[in-house]
Short mmCIF file of C-alpha atoms in Angstrom, two decimals:
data_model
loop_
_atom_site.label_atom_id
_atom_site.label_comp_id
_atom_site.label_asym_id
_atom_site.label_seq_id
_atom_site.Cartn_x
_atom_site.Cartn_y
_atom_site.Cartn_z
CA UNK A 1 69.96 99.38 106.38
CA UNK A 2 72.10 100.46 103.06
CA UNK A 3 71.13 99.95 99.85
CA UNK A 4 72.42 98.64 96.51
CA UNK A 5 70.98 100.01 93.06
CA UNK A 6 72.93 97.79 90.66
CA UNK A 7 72.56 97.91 87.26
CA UNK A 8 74.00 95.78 84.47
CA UNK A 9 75.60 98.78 82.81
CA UNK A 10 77.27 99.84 85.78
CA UNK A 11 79.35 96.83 86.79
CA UNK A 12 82.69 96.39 85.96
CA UNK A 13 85.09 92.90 85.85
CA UNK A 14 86.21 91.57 89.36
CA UNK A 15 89.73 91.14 89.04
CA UNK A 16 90.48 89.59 92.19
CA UNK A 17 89.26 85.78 91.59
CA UNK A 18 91.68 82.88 92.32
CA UNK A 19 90.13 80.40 90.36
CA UNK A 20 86.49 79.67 89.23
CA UNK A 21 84.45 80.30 86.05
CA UNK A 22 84.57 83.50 83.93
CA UNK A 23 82.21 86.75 83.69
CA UNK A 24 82.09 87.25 87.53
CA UNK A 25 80.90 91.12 87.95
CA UNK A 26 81.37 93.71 90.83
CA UNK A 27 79.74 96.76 91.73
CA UNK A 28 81.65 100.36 91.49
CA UNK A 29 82.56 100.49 94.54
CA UNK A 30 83.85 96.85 94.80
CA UNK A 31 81.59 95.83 98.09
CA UNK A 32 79.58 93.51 95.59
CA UNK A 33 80.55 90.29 94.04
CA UNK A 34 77.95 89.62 90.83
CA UNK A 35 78.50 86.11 89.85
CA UNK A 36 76.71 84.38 86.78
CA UNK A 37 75.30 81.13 89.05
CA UNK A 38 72.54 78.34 88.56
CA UNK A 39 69.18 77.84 89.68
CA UNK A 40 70.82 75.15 91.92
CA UNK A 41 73.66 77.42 93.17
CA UNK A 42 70.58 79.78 93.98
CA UNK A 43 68.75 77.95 96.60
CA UNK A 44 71.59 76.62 98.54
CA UNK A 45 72.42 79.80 98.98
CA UNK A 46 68.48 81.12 99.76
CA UNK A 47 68.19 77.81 101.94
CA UNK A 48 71.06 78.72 103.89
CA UNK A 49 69.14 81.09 106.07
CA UNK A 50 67.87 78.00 107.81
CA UNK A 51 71.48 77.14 108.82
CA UNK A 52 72.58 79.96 110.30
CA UNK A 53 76.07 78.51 111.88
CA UNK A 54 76.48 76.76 108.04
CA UNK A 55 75.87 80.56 106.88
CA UNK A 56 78.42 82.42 108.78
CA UNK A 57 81.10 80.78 106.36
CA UNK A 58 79.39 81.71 103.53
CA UNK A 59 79.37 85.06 101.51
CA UNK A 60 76.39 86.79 102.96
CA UNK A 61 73.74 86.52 100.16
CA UNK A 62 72.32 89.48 99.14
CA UNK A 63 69.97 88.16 96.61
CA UNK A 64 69.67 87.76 92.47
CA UNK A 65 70.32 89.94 89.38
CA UNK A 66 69.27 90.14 85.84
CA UNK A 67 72.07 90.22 83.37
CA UNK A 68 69.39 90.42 80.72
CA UNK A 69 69.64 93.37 78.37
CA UNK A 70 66.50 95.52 78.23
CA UNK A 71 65.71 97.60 75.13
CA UNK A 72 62.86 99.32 77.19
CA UNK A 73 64.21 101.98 79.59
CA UNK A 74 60.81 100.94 81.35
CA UNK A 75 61.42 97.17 81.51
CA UNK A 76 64.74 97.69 82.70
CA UNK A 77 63.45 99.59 85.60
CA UNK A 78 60.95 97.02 85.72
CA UNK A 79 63.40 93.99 86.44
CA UNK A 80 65.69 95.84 88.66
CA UNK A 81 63.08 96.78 91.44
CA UNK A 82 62.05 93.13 90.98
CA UNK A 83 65.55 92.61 91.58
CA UNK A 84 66.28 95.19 94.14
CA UNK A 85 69.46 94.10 96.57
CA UNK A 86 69.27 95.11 100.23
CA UNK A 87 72.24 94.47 102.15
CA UNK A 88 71.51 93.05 105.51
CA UNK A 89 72.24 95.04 108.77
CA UNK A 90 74.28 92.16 110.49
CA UNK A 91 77.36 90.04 108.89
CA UNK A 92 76.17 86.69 110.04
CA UNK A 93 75.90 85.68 107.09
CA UNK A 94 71.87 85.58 107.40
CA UNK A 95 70.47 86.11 103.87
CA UNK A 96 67.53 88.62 103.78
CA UNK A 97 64.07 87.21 101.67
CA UNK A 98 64.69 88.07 98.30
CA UNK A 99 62.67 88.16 95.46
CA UNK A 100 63.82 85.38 92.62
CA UNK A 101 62.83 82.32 93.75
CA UNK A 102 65.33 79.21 92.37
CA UNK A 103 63.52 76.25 90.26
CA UNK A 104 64.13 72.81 90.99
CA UNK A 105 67.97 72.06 91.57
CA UNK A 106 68.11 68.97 89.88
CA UNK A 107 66.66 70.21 87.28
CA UNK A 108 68.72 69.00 84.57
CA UNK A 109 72.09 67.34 83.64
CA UNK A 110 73.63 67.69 80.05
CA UNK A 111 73.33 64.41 78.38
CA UNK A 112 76.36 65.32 75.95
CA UNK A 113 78.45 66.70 79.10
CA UNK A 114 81.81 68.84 77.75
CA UNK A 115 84.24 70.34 80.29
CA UNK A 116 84.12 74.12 80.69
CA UNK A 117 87.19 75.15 81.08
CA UNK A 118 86.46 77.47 83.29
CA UNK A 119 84.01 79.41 80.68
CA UNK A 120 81.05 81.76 81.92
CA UNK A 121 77.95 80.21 83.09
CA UNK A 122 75.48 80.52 80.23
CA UNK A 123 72.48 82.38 82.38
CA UNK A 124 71.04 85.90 82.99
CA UNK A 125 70.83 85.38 86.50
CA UNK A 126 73.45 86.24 89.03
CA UNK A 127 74.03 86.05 92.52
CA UNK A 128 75.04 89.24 94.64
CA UNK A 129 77.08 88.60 97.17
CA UNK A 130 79.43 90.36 99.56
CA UNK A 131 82.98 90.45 98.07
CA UNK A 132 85.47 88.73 100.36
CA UNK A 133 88.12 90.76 99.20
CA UNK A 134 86.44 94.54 100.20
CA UNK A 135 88.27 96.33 102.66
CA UNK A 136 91.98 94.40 102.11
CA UNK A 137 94.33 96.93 100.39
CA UNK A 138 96.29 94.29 98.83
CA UNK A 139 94.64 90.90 99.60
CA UNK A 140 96.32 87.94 99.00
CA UNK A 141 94.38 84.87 97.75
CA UNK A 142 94.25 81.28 98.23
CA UNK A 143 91.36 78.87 96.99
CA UNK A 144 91.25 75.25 98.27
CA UNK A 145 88.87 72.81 96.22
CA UNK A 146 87.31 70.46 98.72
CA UNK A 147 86.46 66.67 98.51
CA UNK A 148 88.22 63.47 96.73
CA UNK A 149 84.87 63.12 95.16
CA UNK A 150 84.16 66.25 92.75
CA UNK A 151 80.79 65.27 91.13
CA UNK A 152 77.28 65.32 92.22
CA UNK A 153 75.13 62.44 91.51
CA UNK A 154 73.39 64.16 88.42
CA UNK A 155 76.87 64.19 86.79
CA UNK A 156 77.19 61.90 83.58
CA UNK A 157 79.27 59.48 83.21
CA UNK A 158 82.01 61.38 81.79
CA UNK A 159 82.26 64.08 83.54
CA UNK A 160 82.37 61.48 86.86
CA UNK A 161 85.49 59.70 84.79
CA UNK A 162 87.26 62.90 84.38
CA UNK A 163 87.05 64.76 87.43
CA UNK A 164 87.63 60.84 89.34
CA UNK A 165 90.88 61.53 86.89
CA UNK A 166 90.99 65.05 87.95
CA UNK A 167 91.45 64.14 91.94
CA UNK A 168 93.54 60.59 91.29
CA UNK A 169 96.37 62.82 89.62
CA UNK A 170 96.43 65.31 92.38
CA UNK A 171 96.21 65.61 96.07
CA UNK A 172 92.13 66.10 95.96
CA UNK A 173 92.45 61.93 96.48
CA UNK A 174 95.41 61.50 99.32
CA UNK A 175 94.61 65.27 101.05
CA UNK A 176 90.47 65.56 100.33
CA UNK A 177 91.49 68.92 98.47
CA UNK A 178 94.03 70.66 96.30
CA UNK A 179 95.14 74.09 95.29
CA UNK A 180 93.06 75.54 92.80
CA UNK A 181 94.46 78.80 92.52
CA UNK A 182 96.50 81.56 94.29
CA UNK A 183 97.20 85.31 94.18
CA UNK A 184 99.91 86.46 96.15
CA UNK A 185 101.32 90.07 96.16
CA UNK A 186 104.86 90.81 95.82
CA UNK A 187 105.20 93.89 97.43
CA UNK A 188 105.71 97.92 96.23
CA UNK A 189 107.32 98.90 93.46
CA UNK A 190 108.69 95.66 93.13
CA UNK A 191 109.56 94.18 89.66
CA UNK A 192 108.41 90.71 89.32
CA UNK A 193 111.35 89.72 87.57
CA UNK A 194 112.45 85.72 85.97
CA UNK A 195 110.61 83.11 83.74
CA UNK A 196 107.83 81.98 84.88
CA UNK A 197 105.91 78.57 83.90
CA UNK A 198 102.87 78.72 81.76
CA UNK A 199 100.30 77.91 85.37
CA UNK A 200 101.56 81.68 86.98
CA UNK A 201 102.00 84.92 85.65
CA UNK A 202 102.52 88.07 87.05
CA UNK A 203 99.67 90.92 87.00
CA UNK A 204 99.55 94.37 89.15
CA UNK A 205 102.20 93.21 91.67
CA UNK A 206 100.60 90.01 92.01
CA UNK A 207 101.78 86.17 91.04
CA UNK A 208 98.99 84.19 89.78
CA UNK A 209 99.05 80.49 90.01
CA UNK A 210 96.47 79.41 87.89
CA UNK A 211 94.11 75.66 88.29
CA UNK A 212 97.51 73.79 86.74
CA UNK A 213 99.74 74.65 89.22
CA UNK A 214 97.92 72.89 92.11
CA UNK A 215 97.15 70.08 89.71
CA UNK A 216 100.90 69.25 89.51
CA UNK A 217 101.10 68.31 93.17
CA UNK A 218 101.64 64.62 94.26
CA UNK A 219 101.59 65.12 98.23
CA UNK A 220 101.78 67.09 101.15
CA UNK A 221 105.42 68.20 100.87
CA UNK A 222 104.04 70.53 97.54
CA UNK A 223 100.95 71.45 98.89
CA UNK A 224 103.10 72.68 102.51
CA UNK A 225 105.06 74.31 100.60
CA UNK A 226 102.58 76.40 98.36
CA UNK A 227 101.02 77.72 101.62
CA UNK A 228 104.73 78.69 102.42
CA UNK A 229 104.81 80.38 99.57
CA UNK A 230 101.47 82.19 99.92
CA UNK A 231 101.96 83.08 103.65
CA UNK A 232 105.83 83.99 103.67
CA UNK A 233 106.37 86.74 101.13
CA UNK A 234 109.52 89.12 102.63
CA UNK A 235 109.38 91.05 99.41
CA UNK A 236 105.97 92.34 100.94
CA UNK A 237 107.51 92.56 104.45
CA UNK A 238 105.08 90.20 105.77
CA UNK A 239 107.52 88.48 108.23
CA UNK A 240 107.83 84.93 109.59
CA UNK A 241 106.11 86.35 113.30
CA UNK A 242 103.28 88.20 110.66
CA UNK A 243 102.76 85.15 109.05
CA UNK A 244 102.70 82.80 112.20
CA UNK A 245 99.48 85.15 113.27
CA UNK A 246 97.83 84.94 110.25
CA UNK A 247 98.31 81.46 110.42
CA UNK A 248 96.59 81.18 113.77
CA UNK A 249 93.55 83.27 112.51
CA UNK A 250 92.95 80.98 109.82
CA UNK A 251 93.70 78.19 111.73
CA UNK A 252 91.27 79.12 114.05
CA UNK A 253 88.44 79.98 111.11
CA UNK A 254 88.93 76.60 110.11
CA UNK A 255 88.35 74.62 113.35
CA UNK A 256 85.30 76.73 113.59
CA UNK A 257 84.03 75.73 110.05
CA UNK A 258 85.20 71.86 110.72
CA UNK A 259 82.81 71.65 113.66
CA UNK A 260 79.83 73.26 111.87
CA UNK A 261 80.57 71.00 108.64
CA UNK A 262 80.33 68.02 111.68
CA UNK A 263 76.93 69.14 112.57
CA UNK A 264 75.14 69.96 109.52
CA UNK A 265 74.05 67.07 106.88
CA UNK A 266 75.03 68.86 103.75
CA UNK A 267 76.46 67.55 100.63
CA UNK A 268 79.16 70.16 98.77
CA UNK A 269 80.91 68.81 95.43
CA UNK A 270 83.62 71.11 94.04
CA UNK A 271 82.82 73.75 96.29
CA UNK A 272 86.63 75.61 98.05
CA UNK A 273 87.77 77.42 101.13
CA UNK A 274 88.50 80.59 100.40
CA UNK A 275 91.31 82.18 102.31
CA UNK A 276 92.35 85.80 102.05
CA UNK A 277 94.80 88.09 104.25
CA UNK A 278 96.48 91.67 103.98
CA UNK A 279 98.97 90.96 101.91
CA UNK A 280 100.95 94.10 102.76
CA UNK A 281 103.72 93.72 105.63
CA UNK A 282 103.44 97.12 107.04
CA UNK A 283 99.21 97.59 106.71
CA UNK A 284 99.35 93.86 108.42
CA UNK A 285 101.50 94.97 111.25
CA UNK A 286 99.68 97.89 111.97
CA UNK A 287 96.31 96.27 112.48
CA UNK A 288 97.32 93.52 114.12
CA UNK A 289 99.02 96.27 116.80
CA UNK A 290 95.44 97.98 116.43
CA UNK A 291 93.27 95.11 117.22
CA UNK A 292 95.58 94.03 119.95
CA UNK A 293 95.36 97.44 121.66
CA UNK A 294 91.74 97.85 121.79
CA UNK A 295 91.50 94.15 122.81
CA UNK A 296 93.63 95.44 125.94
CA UNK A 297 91.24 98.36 126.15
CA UNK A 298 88.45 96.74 125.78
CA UNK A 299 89.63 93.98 128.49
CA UNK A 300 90.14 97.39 130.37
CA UNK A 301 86.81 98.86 130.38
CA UNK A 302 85.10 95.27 131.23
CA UNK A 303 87.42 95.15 134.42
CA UNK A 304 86.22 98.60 135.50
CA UNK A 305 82.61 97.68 134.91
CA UNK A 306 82.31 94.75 136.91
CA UNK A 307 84.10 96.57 139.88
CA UNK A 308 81.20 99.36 139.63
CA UNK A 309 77.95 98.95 141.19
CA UNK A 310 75.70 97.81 138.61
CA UNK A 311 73.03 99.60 139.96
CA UNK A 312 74.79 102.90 140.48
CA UNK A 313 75.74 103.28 136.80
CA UNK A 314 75.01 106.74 135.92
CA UNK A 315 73.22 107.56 132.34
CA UNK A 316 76.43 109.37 130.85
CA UNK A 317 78.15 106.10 131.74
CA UNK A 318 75.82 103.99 130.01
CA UNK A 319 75.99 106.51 126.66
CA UNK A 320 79.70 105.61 126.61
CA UNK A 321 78.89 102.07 126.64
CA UNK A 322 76.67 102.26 123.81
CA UNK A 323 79.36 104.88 121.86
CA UNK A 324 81.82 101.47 122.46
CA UNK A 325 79.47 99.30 120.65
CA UNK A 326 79.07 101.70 117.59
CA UNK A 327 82.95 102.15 117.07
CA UNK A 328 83.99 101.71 113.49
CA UNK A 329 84.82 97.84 112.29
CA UNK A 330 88.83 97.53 112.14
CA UNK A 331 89.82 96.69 108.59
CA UNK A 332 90.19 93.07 107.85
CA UNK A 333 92.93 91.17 108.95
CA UNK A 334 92.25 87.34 107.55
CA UNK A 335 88.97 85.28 106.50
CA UNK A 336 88.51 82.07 105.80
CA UNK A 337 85.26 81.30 104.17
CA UNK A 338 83.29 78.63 101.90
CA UNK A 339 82.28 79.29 98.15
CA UNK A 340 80.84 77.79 95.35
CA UNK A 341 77.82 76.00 95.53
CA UNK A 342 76.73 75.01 92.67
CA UNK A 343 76.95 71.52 93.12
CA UNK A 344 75.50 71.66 96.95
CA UNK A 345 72.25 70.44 98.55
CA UNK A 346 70.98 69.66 102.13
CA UNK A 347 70.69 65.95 102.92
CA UNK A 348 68.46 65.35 105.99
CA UNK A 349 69.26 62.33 107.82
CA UNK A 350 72.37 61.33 105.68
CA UNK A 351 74.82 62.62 108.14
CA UNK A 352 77.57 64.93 107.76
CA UNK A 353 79.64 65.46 104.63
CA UNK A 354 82.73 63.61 105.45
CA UNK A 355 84.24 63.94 101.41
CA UNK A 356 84.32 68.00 102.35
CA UNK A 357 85.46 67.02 105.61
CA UNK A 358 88.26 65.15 105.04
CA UNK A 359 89.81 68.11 102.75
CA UNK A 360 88.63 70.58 106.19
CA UNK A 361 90.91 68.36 108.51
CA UNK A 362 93.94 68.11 106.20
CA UNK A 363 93.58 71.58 106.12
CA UNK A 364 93.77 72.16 109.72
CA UNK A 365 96.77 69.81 109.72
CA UNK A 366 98.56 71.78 107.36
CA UNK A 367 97.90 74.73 109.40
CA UNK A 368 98.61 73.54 112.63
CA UNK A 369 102.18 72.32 111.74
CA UNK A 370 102.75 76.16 110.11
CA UNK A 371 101.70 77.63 113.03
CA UNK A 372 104.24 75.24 115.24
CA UNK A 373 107.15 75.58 113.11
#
């Protein structure tokens, strides 16, 4: 099992966020995603190991953080082995006991509620999580805010009216979700050239579309053809038969995560699917070759096994099995997982959560017409 030392001093800004709040963190290597989070946001994600399928779409949890400064070399110490993060040895998505333990969710809602704009959370606690991003050389990045509905039920009554304005204005009503941001890479060495509207810029070979530009959307027809946008990018050589397969990946992700949501009584306001692929043509092409070819190998080796006598296997034969099963993970191709939680809670009894569910399905819709076009 690896370990983590993290300290405050040694984390940098994680530049690779397509929407969200301010002041999110990563470690120096970049396999850590520090986020600034509430108590609430906090046990969802420590109740999660109860919910194991729920849990595979989730960052895997590695546990909390102290932002706090410490004056005292000793109480800094102190609050980091109180804090210490162990990553887990499997990627299900299985959160290891931690240390913090979260207060009450519902603790508290602002009686004089103002919008944040996207500001950092004001807390000294932050969740570490694994960074969705780790392992992509040039990931591209698309966040879809689920539900029609985006408040909880400890939200005053004007941040209901707003976000209620929020969703009627945009495609969160018709669709059950809309784009909240998107990072797409252009491709090397190429000069993002042209005017651009105030909702994307252009950063490290990247376009940026910021909250706005999914805001603007009235119906499917924009919202089709933003995920055109983010999946076809020939600048990057990530060709029409490139994109198809990422399509089908994701596609795939999200049936899987539509027939969890089905099963699990959960209730998620404001929290997105996260997608992210290899946004670089020629690193895309290549794995997809290399995960195709071991898959034929692989398909190989099984065939050969089951025409052996089982009980004839010698012990250099089984070695080589178990040298298969430690062979190095391929680099990512394309996730699709769920984030943000800070407005989430488990809701025995009260059946599944058909306002995230109805965002899930348009998104499979969308996705199953790209990948039949």
């Amino acid at each position: 099992m690896s370990k983590h030392s993290l300290t405050p001093s040694s984390l940098v800004a994680f530049n690779h966020a397509a929407a969200g709040h301010d002041g999110v963190l990563s470690d120096p290597s970049g396999a850590l995603v520090i986020k600034p989070c509430t108590p609430a946001e906090i046990a969802f994600y420590e109740s999660a190991s109860a919910h194991p399928e729920f849990a595979h779409y989730m960052p895997t949890f590695m546990g909390t953080l102290s932002l706090s400064p410490h004056p005292d070399p000793a109480a800094a110490a102190a609050a980091l082995t109180a804090n210490s993060i162990s990553a887990p040895a499997s990627s299900e998505g299985v959160p290891p006991t931690t240390t913090n333990t979260a207060s009450d969710p519902s603790a508290a809602a602002a009686a004089d509620w103002t919008p944040s704009q996207g500001a950092t959370i004001p807390t000294n606690t932050a969740i570490v999580l694994s960074n969705l991003t780790y392992g992509f050389q040039h990931p591209n990045i698309l966040d879809l805010k689920l539900g029609a509905r985006l408040w909880d039920d400890n939200a005053p009554p004007a941040k209901r009216q707003r976000l209620d304005a929020v969703a009627a204005s945009s495609t969160s009503s018709s669709l059950g979700f809309r784009i909240a941001g998107m990072r797409v890479w252009q491709g090397p060495g190429i000069a993002i050239q042209g005017r651009f509207p105030e909702d994307v810029v252009k950063a490290m070979g990247y376009k940026i579309y910021g909250k706005e530009y999914g805001r603007g959307f009235k119906g499917r027809e924009d919202v089709l053809g933003a995920f055109e946008e983010f999946l076809h990018v020939k600048t990057a050589r990530v060709t029409p038969e490139l994109a198809k397969k990422v399509v089908k990946r994701l596609l795939s992700e999200v049936q899987g995560l539509e027939a969890v949501l089905s099963g699990q009584e959960s209730r998620m306001y404001s929290a997105s699917v996260l997608f992210v692929y290899e946004g670089d043509g020629e690193i895309l092409k290549r794995e997809f070759e290399l995960e195709e070819r071991e898959s034929r190998e692989r398909a190989a080796r099984e065939d050969s096994h089951k025409a052996q006598d089982q009980n004839k296997r010698t012990e250099h034969e089984d070695d080589e099995l178990d040298d298969d099963d430690d062979e190095e993970e391929a680099p990512p191709i394309a996730v699709a997982k769920l984030i943000d939680f800070a407005h989430a809670e488990w809701v025995p009894g009260q059946g599944p959560d058909e306002n995230a569910l109805q965002g899930v399905r348009s998104i499979i819709d969308i996705l199953t017409q790209l990948s039949s076009s």
